[in-house]
């Protein structure tokens, strides 16, 4: 493919994604609001309550404590900034990057790359924006997910899955049927 054709393809792809995002922002929530509406101060406060002090900072060098202990004027500025990002469907370029850190696994040889667990440190303001977006989208997506799904759902955990599996086994046993389970090990995924 020639370089010019590749650029055209990229532009077309970007245009399509922007249109899909624009259409998505028009979807109403179950309460009848639009997810593109500006974030309210109480939504921003709820996102801040989930922000934990003492966490590592990202490439922008903004500590969580800086935002948590900021005055009302700075918090209001952040709220306005997040609303501007969503209205324009643009975020700062630095938020698209992460700081990768390799944490050594205990009792593993340091010379083996498999002996490390990589983590990515995102910028703290981006984490807040993610929480704001998730809070809006969750009300739309949660009713669409099957009851059995527990991943990334509020108030659900792996314990729920174990309980469901145990109940299925007990139900099969009491009705003299077979129960089958398949476990997949994704440790190296």
Short mmCIF file of N, CA and C in Angstrom, two decimals:
data_model
loop_
_atom_site.label_atom_id
_atom_site.label_comp_id
_atom_site.label_asym_id
_atom_site.label_seq_id
_atom_site.Cartn_x
_atom_site.Cartn_y
_atom_site.Cartn_z
N UNK A 1 0.85 -1.17 0.00
CA UNK A 1 0.00 0.00 0.00
C UNK A 1 0.90 1.24 0.00
N UNK A 2 0.56 2.19 -0.83
CA UNK A 2 1.35 3.41 -0.91
C UNK A 2 1.08 4.26 0.33
N UNK A 3 2.03 5.12 0.65
CA UNK A 3 1.95 5.96 1.84
C UNK A 3 0.71 6.84 1.84
N UNK A 4 0.36 7.41 0.71
CA UNK A 4 -0.82 8.27 0.61
C UNK A 4 -2.11 7.50 0.89
N UNK A 5 -2.19 6.26 0.37
CA UNK A 5 -3.38 5.44 0.60
C UNK A 5 -3.50 5.07 2.08
N UNK A 6 -2.36 4.85 2.74
CA UNK A 6 -2.35 4.51 4.17
C UNK A 6 -2.90 5.68 4.98
N UNK A 7 -2.47 6.93 4.64
CA UNK A 7 -2.96 8.12 5.34
C UNK A 7 -4.46 8.29 5.15
N UNK A 8 -4.94 8.04 3.94
CA UNK A 8 -6.38 8.14 3.67
C UNK A 8 -7.13 7.12 4.52
N UNK A 9 -6.61 5.91 4.60
CA UNK A 9 -7.24 4.87 5.40
C UNK A 9 -7.29 5.27 6.87
N UNK A 10 -6.19 5.85 7.38
CA UNK A 10 -6.15 6.31 8.77
C UNK A 10 -7.17 7.42 9.01
N UNK A 11 -7.26 8.36 8.08
CA UNK A 11 -8.22 9.46 8.22
C UNK A 11 -9.65 8.93 8.20
N UNK A 12 -9.93 7.99 7.31
CA UNK A 12 -11.27 7.40 7.22
C UNK A 12 -11.61 6.65 8.51
N UNK A 13 -10.63 5.92 9.01
CA UNK A 13 -10.84 5.19 10.26
C UNK A 13 -11.10 6.16 11.41
N UNK A 14 -10.33 7.22 11.49
CA UNK A 14 -10.53 8.23 12.54
C UNK A 14 -11.89 8.87 12.42
N UNK A 15 -12.31 9.18 11.20
CA UNK A 15 -13.62 9.79 10.98
C UNK A 15 -14.74 8.86 11.43
N UNK A 16 -14.59 7.58 11.13
CA UNK A 16 -15.60 6.59 11.51
C UNK A 16 -15.69 6.45 13.04
N UNK A 17 -14.54 6.39 13.70
CA UNK A 17 -14.52 6.29 15.16
C UNK A 17 -15.13 7.54 15.78
N UNK A 18 -14.80 8.70 15.27
CA UNK A 18 -15.38 9.94 15.80
C UNK A 18 -16.89 9.98 15.62
N UNK A 19 -17.39 9.48 14.50
CA UNK A 19 -18.84 9.43 14.29
C UNK A 19 -19.49 8.47 15.27
N UNK A 20 -18.87 7.30 15.48
CA UNK A 20 -19.43 6.34 16.43
C UNK A 20 -19.45 6.91 17.84
N UNK A 21 -18.38 7.61 18.23
CA UNK A 21 -18.35 8.24 19.55
C UNK A 21 -19.43 9.30 19.66
N UNK A 22 -19.56 10.10 18.61
CA UNK A 22 -20.58 11.15 18.62
C UNK A 22 -21.97 10.56 18.76
N UNK A 23 -22.24 9.45 18.04
CA UNK A 23 -23.54 8.78 18.15
C UNK A 23 -23.75 8.20 19.54
N UNK A 24 -22.67 7.65 20.12
CA UNK A 24 -22.78 7.05 21.44
C UNK A 24 -23.16 8.08 22.49
N UNK A 25 -22.62 9.30 22.37
CA UNK A 25 -22.91 10.32 23.37
C UNK A 25 -24.37 10.73 23.37
N UNK A 26 -25.11 10.38 22.33
CA UNK A 26 -26.54 10.75 22.26
C UNK A 26 -27.44 9.72 22.93
N UNK A 27 -26.89 8.56 23.31
CA UNK A 27 -27.69 7.49 23.92
C UNK A 27 -28.17 7.95 25.29
N UNK A 28 -29.46 7.86 25.58
CA UNK A 28 -29.94 8.27 26.90
C UNK A 28 -29.68 7.19 27.95
N UNK A 29 -29.47 7.64 29.18
CA UNK A 29 -29.32 6.72 30.31
C UNK A 29 -30.71 6.29 30.75
N UNK A 30 -30.83 5.26 31.61
CA UNK A 30 -32.15 4.85 32.09
C UNK A 30 -32.91 5.98 32.79
N UNK A 31 -32.17 6.97 33.35
CA UNK A 31 -32.84 8.10 34.01
C UNK A 31 -33.31 9.15 33.00
N UNK A 32 -33.00 8.94 31.71
CA UNK A 32 -33.42 9.88 30.68
C UNK A 32 -32.41 10.97 30.37
N UNK A 33 -31.26 10.95 31.02
CA UNK A 33 -30.21 11.93 30.74
C UNK A 33 -29.38 11.44 29.55
N UNK A 34 -28.59 12.32 29.01
CA UNK A 34 -27.63 11.94 27.97
C UNK A 34 -26.28 11.77 28.63
N UNK A 35 -25.51 10.77 28.19
CA UNK A 35 -24.20 10.59 28.80
C UNK A 35 -23.23 11.67 28.37
N UNK A 36 -23.62 12.50 27.43
CA UNK A 36 -22.76 13.60 27.00
C UNK A 36 -23.00 14.86 27.81
N UNK A 37 -23.96 14.82 28.72
CA UNK A 37 -24.21 16.01 29.55
C UNK A 37 -23.00 16.29 30.42
N UNK A 38 -22.78 17.54 30.77
CA UNK A 38 -21.63 17.85 31.64
C UNK A 38 -21.74 17.10 32.97
N UNK A 39 -20.57 16.74 33.50
CA UNK A 39 -20.55 16.06 34.79
C UNK A 39 -20.96 17.04 35.88
N UNK A 40 -21.81 16.58 36.77
CA UNK A 40 -22.26 17.41 37.89
C UNK A 40 -21.22 17.35 39.01
N UNK A 41 -21.18 18.37 39.85
CA UNK A 41 -20.20 18.38 40.96
C UNK A 41 -20.29 17.14 41.85
N UNK A 42 -21.49 16.61 42.06
CA UNK A 42 -21.62 15.42 42.91
C UNK A 42 -21.02 14.18 42.22
N UNK A 43 -21.08 14.12 40.89
CA UNK A 43 -20.44 13.01 40.16
C UNK A 43 -18.92 13.11 40.29
N UNK A 44 -18.41 14.33 40.17
CA UNK A 44 -16.97 14.55 40.32
C UNK A 44 -16.53 14.20 41.75
N UNK A 45 -17.34 14.59 42.74
CA UNK A 45 -17.01 14.28 44.14
C UNK A 45 -17.01 12.76 44.37
N UNK A 46 -17.95 12.05 43.74
CA UNK A 46 -18.00 10.59 43.89
C UNK A 46 -16.76 9.95 43.27
N UNK A 47 -16.31 10.46 42.13
CA UNK A 47 -15.09 9.93 41.50
C UNK A 47 -13.87 10.20 42.38
N UNK A 48 -13.84 11.36 43.02
CA UNK A 48 -12.73 11.69 43.90
C UNK A 48 -12.71 10.80 45.14
N UNK A 49 -13.87 10.43 45.64
CA UNK A 49 -13.94 9.55 46.82
C UNK A 49 -13.30 8.19 46.54
N UNK A 50 -13.33 7.76 45.29
CA UNK A 50 -12.74 6.47 44.91
C UNK A 50 -11.24 6.58 44.65
N UNK A 51 -10.71 7.80 44.63
CA UNK A 51 -9.29 8.02 44.40
C UNK A 51 -8.54 7.76 45.71
N UNK A 52 -7.54 6.90 45.66
CA UNK A 52 -6.81 6.50 46.87
C UNK A 52 -5.51 7.28 47.01
N UNK A 53 -5.28 7.86 48.17
CA UNK A 53 -3.99 8.53 48.39
C UNK A 53 -2.88 7.50 48.50
N UNK A 54 -1.66 7.94 48.25
CA UNK A 54 -0.52 7.04 48.38
C UNK A 54 -0.25 6.20 47.15
N UNK A 55 -1.03 6.36 46.11
CA UNK A 55 -0.80 5.62 44.87
C UNK A 55 0.26 6.32 44.03
N UNK A 56 0.85 5.57 43.13
CA UNK A 56 1.91 6.12 42.27
C UNK A 56 1.33 7.08 41.25
N UNK A 57 2.18 8.02 40.86
CA UNK A 57 1.76 9.00 39.87
C UNK A 57 2.13 8.52 38.47
N UNK A 58 1.51 9.11 37.48
CA UNK A 58 1.80 8.78 36.09
C UNK A 58 2.83 9.72 35.49
N UNK A 59 2.88 9.76 34.18
CA UNK A 59 3.87 10.57 33.48
C UNK A 59 3.69 12.07 33.69
N UNK A 60 2.49 12.50 34.09
CA UNK A 60 2.26 13.93 34.28
C UNK A 60 2.73 14.44 35.65
N UNK A 61 3.20 13.51 36.51
CA UNK A 61 3.73 13.85 37.84
C UNK A 61 2.71 14.49 38.78
N UNK A 62 1.44 14.20 38.58
CA UNK A 62 0.40 14.72 39.47
C UNK A 62 0.04 13.62 40.46
N UNK A 63 0.29 13.88 41.74
CA UNK A 63 -0.04 12.93 42.80
C UNK A 63 -1.53 12.97 43.10
N UNK A 64 -2.12 11.86 43.54
CA UNK A 64 -3.54 11.87 43.91
C UNK A 64 -3.83 12.87 45.02
N UNK A 65 -2.89 13.02 45.97
CA UNK A 65 -3.09 13.94 47.08
C UNK A 65 -3.25 15.39 46.62
N UNK A 66 -2.57 15.73 45.51
CA UNK A 66 -2.67 17.08 44.97
C UNK A 66 -4.12 17.41 44.63
N UNK A 67 -4.81 16.46 44.02
CA UNK A 67 -6.21 16.69 43.64
C UNK A 67 -7.14 16.52 44.85
N UNK A 68 -6.85 15.51 45.68
CA UNK A 68 -7.71 15.25 46.84
C UNK A 68 -7.73 16.42 47.81
N UNK A 69 -6.59 17.06 48.00
CA UNK A 69 -6.49 18.15 48.98
C UNK A 69 -6.55 19.53 48.34
N UNK A 70 -6.87 19.57 47.08
CA UNK A 70 -6.96 20.86 46.37
C UNK A 70 -8.17 21.63 46.88
N UNK A 71 -8.09 22.92 46.72
CA UNK A 71 -9.21 23.77 47.10
C UNK A 71 -10.38 23.63 46.14
N UNK A 72 -11.49 24.21 46.49
CA UNK A 72 -12.70 24.08 45.66
C UNK A 72 -12.51 24.71 44.29
N UNK A 73 -11.72 25.79 44.20
CA UNK A 73 -11.51 26.44 42.90
C UNK A 73 -10.77 25.50 41.94
N UNK A 74 -9.73 24.82 42.44
CA UNK A 74 -8.98 23.91 41.58
C UNK A 74 -9.81 22.68 41.21
N UNK A 75 -10.58 22.18 42.17
CA UNK A 75 -11.46 21.05 41.87
C UNK A 75 -12.50 21.45 40.83
N UNK A 76 -13.01 22.66 40.94
CA UNK A 76 -13.97 23.16 39.95
C UNK A 76 -13.31 23.26 38.58
N UNK A 77 -12.04 23.70 38.54
CA UNK A 77 -11.32 23.79 37.27
C UNK A 77 -11.17 22.40 36.66
N UNK A 78 -10.79 21.41 37.49
CA UNK A 78 -10.66 20.05 36.98
C UNK A 78 -12.00 19.56 36.41
N UNK A 79 -13.09 19.82 37.12
CA UNK A 79 -14.41 19.43 36.62
C UNK A 79 -14.71 20.05 35.27
N UNK A 80 -14.42 21.36 35.14
CA UNK A 80 -14.64 22.05 33.86
C UNK A 80 -13.74 21.47 32.77
N UNK A 81 -12.49 21.14 33.15
CA UNK A 81 -11.55 20.58 32.17
C UNK A 81 -12.04 19.22 31.67
N UNK A 82 -12.51 18.36 32.58
CA UNK A 82 -13.02 17.05 32.18
C UNK A 82 -14.24 17.21 31.27
N UNK A 83 -15.12 18.15 31.59
CA UNK A 83 -16.28 18.39 30.74
C UNK A 83 -15.85 18.87 29.36
N UNK A 84 -14.82 19.71 29.31
CA UNK A 84 -14.31 20.18 28.02
C UNK A 84 -13.73 19.02 27.21
N UNK A 85 -13.00 18.12 27.89
CA UNK A 85 -12.44 16.95 27.20
C UNK A 85 -13.55 16.12 26.56
N UNK A 86 -14.61 15.91 27.30
CA UNK A 86 -15.70 15.07 26.79
C UNK A 86 -16.51 15.79 25.71
N UNK A 87 -16.69 17.07 25.85
CA UNK A 87 -17.45 17.82 24.85
C UNK A 87 -16.71 17.80 23.51
N UNK A 88 -15.37 17.93 23.56
CA UNK A 88 -14.56 17.95 22.35
C UNK A 88 -14.09 16.56 21.92
N UNK A 89 -14.33 15.53 22.79
CA UNK A 89 -13.88 14.16 22.55
C UNK A 89 -12.37 14.13 22.34
N UNK A 90 -11.64 14.89 23.16
CA UNK A 90 -10.19 14.92 23.10
C UNK A 90 -9.64 14.92 24.52
N UNK A 91 -8.52 14.20 24.69
CA UNK A 91 -7.83 14.20 25.98
C UNK A 91 -6.37 14.57 25.74
N UNK A 92 -5.69 15.06 26.77
CA UNK A 92 -4.27 15.39 26.60
C UNK A 92 -3.47 14.17 26.15
N UNK A 93 -2.51 14.40 25.27
CA UNK A 93 -1.71 13.29 24.73
C UNK A 93 -0.99 12.51 25.82
N UNK A 94 -0.55 13.19 26.88
CA UNK A 94 0.19 12.50 27.93
C UNK A 94 -0.69 11.45 28.63
N UNK A 95 -2.00 11.65 28.63
CA UNK A 95 -2.92 10.69 29.26
C UNK A 95 -3.02 9.40 28.46
N UNK A 96 -2.62 9.44 27.20
CA UNK A 96 -2.67 8.24 26.35
C UNK A 96 -1.45 7.35 26.54
N UNK A 97 -0.54 7.79 27.38
CA UNK A 97 0.68 7.03 27.63
C UNK A 97 0.69 6.56 29.08
N UNK A 98 1.41 5.49 29.33
CA UNK A 98 1.52 4.95 30.68
C UNK A 98 2.99 4.71 31.00
N UNK A 99 3.30 4.80 32.27
CA UNK A 99 4.63 4.48 32.73
C UNK A 99 4.64 3.00 33.10
N UNK A 100 5.45 2.19 32.40
CA UNK A 100 5.51 0.76 32.66
C UNK A 100 6.61 0.46 33.67
N UNK A 101 6.23 -0.32 34.67
CA UNK A 101 7.17 -0.71 35.72
C UNK A 101 7.13 -2.22 35.85
N UNK A 102 8.30 -2.84 35.90
CA UNK A 102 8.38 -4.29 36.06
C UNK A 102 8.65 -4.60 37.53
N UNK A 103 7.71 -5.29 38.17
CA UNK A 103 7.84 -5.67 39.58
C UNK A 103 8.34 -7.12 39.63
N UNK A 104 9.48 -7.36 40.31
CA UNK A 104 9.99 -8.74 40.36
C UNK A 104 9.08 -9.64 41.19
N UNK A 105 8.85 -10.85 40.70
CA UNK A 105 8.07 -11.84 41.45
C UNK A 105 8.97 -12.43 42.53
N UNK A 106 8.39 -12.76 43.69
CA UNK A 106 9.24 -13.29 44.77
C UNK A 106 9.86 -14.63 44.41
N UNK A 107 11.11 -14.77 44.81
CA UNK A 107 11.86 -16.01 44.66
C UNK A 107 11.99 -16.49 43.20
N UNK A 108 12.06 -15.55 42.28
CA UNK A 108 12.26 -15.88 40.87
C UNK A 108 13.59 -15.29 40.43
N UNK A 109 14.25 -15.91 39.45
CA UNK A 109 15.55 -15.38 38.98
C UNK A 109 15.38 -14.05 38.26
N UNK A 110 16.23 -13.09 38.60
CA UNK A 110 16.13 -11.75 38.03
C UNK A 110 16.46 -11.70 36.55
N UNK A 111 17.20 -12.69 36.03
CA UNK A 111 17.60 -12.69 34.63
C UNK A 111 16.51 -13.15 33.67
N UNK A 112 15.42 -13.71 34.18
CA UNK A 112 14.35 -14.24 33.34
C UNK A 112 13.23 -13.21 33.22
N UNK A 113 12.87 -12.79 32.00
CA UNK A 113 11.78 -11.81 31.84
C UNK A 113 10.44 -12.27 32.44
N UNK A 114 10.23 -13.59 32.51
CA UNK A 114 8.98 -14.10 33.09
C UNK A 114 8.95 -13.94 34.61
N UNK A 115 10.05 -13.49 35.19
CA UNK A 115 10.14 -13.31 36.63
C UNK A 115 9.61 -11.96 37.08
N UNK A 116 9.02 -11.21 36.15
CA UNK A 116 8.53 -9.87 36.47
C UNK A 116 7.05 -9.74 36.13
N UNK A 117 6.37 -8.95 36.93
CA UNK A 117 4.96 -8.65 36.69
C UNK A 117 4.89 -7.18 36.25
N UNK A 118 4.53 -6.92 34.99
CA UNK A 118 4.47 -5.53 34.54
C UNK A 118 3.20 -4.84 35.03
N UNK A 119 3.35 -3.61 35.45
CA UNK A 119 2.19 -2.78 35.79
C UNK A 119 2.32 -1.49 35.01
N UNK A 120 1.21 -0.88 34.70
CA UNK A 120 1.25 0.40 34.00
C UNK A 120 0.64 1.46 34.91
N UNK A 121 1.35 2.55 35.04
CA UNK A 121 0.90 3.65 35.88
C UNK A 121 0.30 4.73 35.00
N UNK A 122 -0.99 4.95 35.15
CA UNK A 122 -1.68 5.96 34.36
C UNK A 122 -1.67 7.29 35.10
N UNK A 123 -1.91 8.36 34.38
CA UNK A 123 -2.00 9.68 34.99
C UNK A 123 -3.24 9.73 35.88
N UNK A 124 -3.10 10.33 37.05
CA UNK A 124 -4.18 10.39 38.03
C UNK A 124 -5.43 11.11 37.47
N UNK A 125 -5.29 12.27 36.81
CA UNK A 125 -6.50 12.90 36.26
C UNK A 125 -7.24 12.00 35.26
N UNK A 126 -6.46 11.21 34.49
CA UNK A 126 -7.10 10.30 33.54
C UNK A 126 -7.89 9.22 34.27
N UNK A 127 -7.37 8.74 35.42
CA UNK A 127 -8.11 7.76 36.22
C UNK A 127 -9.43 8.35 36.69
N UNK A 128 -9.43 9.61 37.06
CA UNK A 128 -10.67 10.27 37.50
C UNK A 128 -11.65 10.36 36.34
N UNK A 129 -11.15 10.75 35.17
CA UNK A 129 -12.02 10.84 33.99
C UNK A 129 -12.59 9.47 33.64
N UNK A 130 -11.77 8.41 33.73
CA UNK A 130 -12.27 7.06 33.47
C UNK A 130 -13.43 6.72 34.41
N UNK A 131 -13.30 7.08 35.68
CA UNK A 131 -14.36 6.80 36.65
C UNK A 131 -15.63 7.57 36.33
N UNK A 132 -15.48 8.80 35.87
CA UNK A 132 -16.65 9.60 35.48
C UNK A 132 -17.37 8.95 34.29
N UNK A 133 -16.59 8.53 33.29
CA UNK A 133 -17.17 7.90 32.11
C UNK A 133 -17.83 6.58 32.50
N UNK A 134 -17.14 5.78 33.30
CA UNK A 134 -17.67 4.47 33.69
C UNK A 134 -19.00 4.63 34.45
N UNK A 135 -19.07 5.61 35.33
CA UNK A 135 -20.30 5.82 36.09
C UNK A 135 -21.48 6.11 35.16
N UNK A 136 -21.23 6.82 34.07
CA UNK A 136 -22.30 7.13 33.10
C UNK A 136 -22.66 5.91 32.26
N UNK A 137 -21.65 5.20 31.79
CA UNK A 137 -21.87 4.08 30.89
C UNK A 137 -22.42 2.86 31.62
N UNK A 138 -22.07 2.71 32.90
CA UNK A 138 -22.48 1.53 33.67
C UNK A 138 -24.00 1.40 33.73
N UNK A 139 -24.71 2.51 33.86
CA UNK A 139 -26.17 2.44 33.94
C UNK A 139 -26.80 1.93 32.64
N UNK A 140 -26.09 2.09 31.54
CA UNK A 140 -26.59 1.63 30.25
C UNK A 140 -26.19 0.17 30.01
N UNK A 141 -24.94 -0.15 30.29
CA UNK A 141 -24.43 -1.49 29.97
C UNK A 141 -24.83 -2.56 30.97
N UNK A 142 -24.95 -2.21 32.24
CA UNK A 142 -25.21 -3.23 33.27
C UNK A 142 -26.47 -4.04 33.01
N UNK A 143 -27.59 -3.42 32.64
CA UNK A 143 -28.78 -4.24 32.37
C UNK A 143 -28.64 -5.16 31.15
N UNK A 144 -27.70 -4.85 30.26
CA UNK A 144 -27.51 -5.64 29.04
C UNK A 144 -26.64 -6.88 29.26
N UNK A 145 -25.89 -6.91 30.35
CA UNK A 145 -24.98 -8.02 30.62
C UNK A 145 -25.73 -9.19 31.24
N UNK A 146 -25.29 -10.42 30.95
CA UNK A 146 -25.93 -11.59 31.57
C UNK A 146 -25.71 -11.59 33.08
N UNK A 147 -26.66 -12.14 33.82
CA UNK A 147 -26.58 -12.20 35.28
C UNK A 147 -25.29 -12.86 35.75
N UNK A 148 -24.81 -13.85 34.99
CA UNK A 148 -23.63 -14.61 35.39
C UNK A 148 -22.34 -13.80 35.31
N UNK A 149 -22.34 -12.72 34.55
CA UNK A 149 -21.13 -11.92 34.37
C UNK A 149 -20.82 -11.15 35.64
N UNK A 150 -19.61 -11.32 36.16
CA UNK A 150 -19.24 -10.59 37.36
C UNK A 150 -18.08 -9.62 37.12
N UNK A 151 -17.28 -9.84 36.10
CA UNK A 151 -16.14 -8.96 35.83
C UNK A 151 -16.58 -7.54 35.56
N UNK A 152 -15.84 -6.60 36.11
CA UNK A 152 -16.06 -5.15 36.00
C UNK A 152 -17.50 -4.74 36.29
N UNK A 153 -18.14 -5.41 37.24
CA UNK A 153 -19.49 -5.03 37.64
C UNK A 153 -19.49 -4.67 39.11
N UNK A 154 -20.15 -3.59 39.43
CA UNK A 154 -20.23 -3.10 40.80
C UNK A 154 -20.96 -4.11 41.68
N UNK A 155 -20.39 -4.41 42.82
CA UNK A 155 -21.04 -5.30 43.77
C UNK A 155 -20.96 -6.78 43.44
N UNK A 156 -20.14 -7.15 42.47
CA UNK A 156 -19.99 -8.56 42.10
C UNK A 156 -18.52 -8.95 42.26
N UNK A 157 -18.27 -10.25 42.52
CA UNK A 157 -16.90 -10.69 42.69
C UNK A 157 -16.77 -12.16 42.30
N UNK A 158 -15.54 -12.66 42.39
CA UNK A 158 -15.28 -14.07 42.10
C UNK A 158 -16.02 -14.98 43.07
N UNK A 159 -16.27 -14.51 44.28
CA UNK A 159 -17.02 -15.30 45.26
C UNK A 159 -18.42 -15.61 44.72
N UNK A 160 -19.02 -14.67 44.02
CA UNK A 160 -20.34 -14.90 43.41
C UNK A 160 -20.27 -16.04 42.41
N UNK A 161 -19.17 -16.08 41.62
CA UNK A 161 -19.02 -17.15 40.64
C UNK A 161 -18.87 -18.52 41.32
N UNK A 162 -18.10 -18.57 42.39
CA UNK A 162 -17.93 -19.83 43.13
C UNK A 162 -19.26 -20.27 43.72
N UNK A 163 -20.03 -19.32 44.23
CA UNK A 163 -21.34 -19.64 44.80
C UNK A 163 -22.27 -20.19 43.72
N UNK A 164 -22.28 -19.57 42.54
CA UNK A 164 -23.12 -20.05 41.43
C UNK A 164 -22.70 -21.44 40.99
N UNK A 165 -21.40 -21.67 40.88
CA UNK A 165 -20.90 -22.99 40.47
C UNK A 165 -21.30 -24.05 41.51
N UNK A 166 -21.13 -23.73 42.77
CA UNK A 166 -21.51 -24.67 43.84
C UNK A 166 -22.99 -24.99 43.78
N UNK A 167 -23.81 -23.95 43.56
CA UNK A 167 -25.26 -24.16 43.48
C UNK A 167 -25.63 -25.02 42.28
N UNK A 168 -24.97 -24.79 41.13
CA UNK A 168 -25.22 -25.61 39.94
C UNK A 168 -24.87 -27.08 40.20
N UNK A 169 -23.75 -27.31 40.88
CA UNK A 169 -23.34 -28.69 41.19
C UNK A 169 -24.36 -29.34 42.11
N UNK A 170 -24.79 -28.62 43.14
CA UNK A 170 -25.78 -29.17 44.08
C UNK A 170 -27.10 -29.45 43.38
N UNK A 171 -27.54 -28.53 42.50
CA UNK A 171 -28.80 -28.73 41.76
C UNK A 171 -28.70 -29.96 40.86
N UNK A 172 -27.56 -30.12 40.17
CA UNK A 172 -27.37 -31.29 39.30
C UNK A 172 -27.36 -32.57 40.11
N UNK A 173 -26.70 -32.54 41.24
CA UNK A 173 -26.62 -33.73 42.09
C UNK A 173 -27.99 -34.13 42.61
N UNK A 174 -28.79 -33.15 43.04
CA UNK A 174 -30.11 -33.46 43.59
C UNK A 174 -31.08 -33.94 42.51
N UNK A 175 -30.88 -33.51 41.26
CA UNK A 175 -31.76 -33.95 40.18
C UNK A 175 -31.16 -35.13 39.40
N UNK A 176 -30.07 -35.72 39.96
CA UNK A 176 -29.40 -36.89 39.38
C UNK A 176 -28.93 -36.63 37.94
N UNK A 177 -28.40 -35.42 37.70
CA UNK A 177 -27.84 -35.06 36.40
C UNK A 177 -26.34 -34.82 36.57
N UNK A 178 -25.66 -34.71 35.44
CA UNK A 178 -24.23 -34.46 35.47
C UNK A 178 -23.97 -32.96 35.40
N UNK A 179 -22.94 -32.54 36.10
CA UNK A 179 -22.49 -31.15 36.04
C UNK A 179 -21.08 -31.15 35.45
N UNK A 180 -20.85 -30.25 34.52
CA UNK A 180 -19.55 -30.18 33.86
C UNK A 180 -19.01 -28.77 34.03
N UNK A 181 -17.74 -28.67 34.35
CA UNK A 181 -17.08 -27.37 34.48
C UNK A 181 -15.77 -27.41 33.71
N UNK A 182 -15.45 -26.31 33.07
CA UNK A 182 -14.20 -26.18 32.32
C UNK A 182 -13.44 -25.00 32.94
N UNK A 183 -12.20 -25.25 33.34
CA UNK A 183 -11.36 -24.20 33.91
C UNK A 183 -10.21 -23.94 32.97
N UNK A 184 -9.97 -22.67 32.68
CA UNK A 184 -8.91 -22.26 31.77
C UNK A 184 -7.90 -21.45 32.55
N UNK A 185 -6.65 -21.86 32.47
CA UNK A 185 -5.57 -21.16 33.17
C UNK A 185 -5.00 -20.09 32.25
N UNK A 186 -5.20 -18.83 32.60
CA UNK A 186 -4.73 -17.72 31.78
C UNK A 186 -3.57 -16.98 32.46
N UNK A 187 -2.77 -17.70 33.23
CA UNK A 187 -1.70 -17.04 33.99
C UNK A 187 -0.69 -16.32 33.11
N UNK A 188 -0.43 -16.82 31.93
CA UNK A 188 0.57 -16.19 31.05
C UNK A 188 -0.08 -15.29 30.00
N UNK A 189 -1.37 -15.04 30.13
CA UNK A 189 -2.07 -14.23 29.13
C UNK A 189 -1.62 -12.80 29.17
#
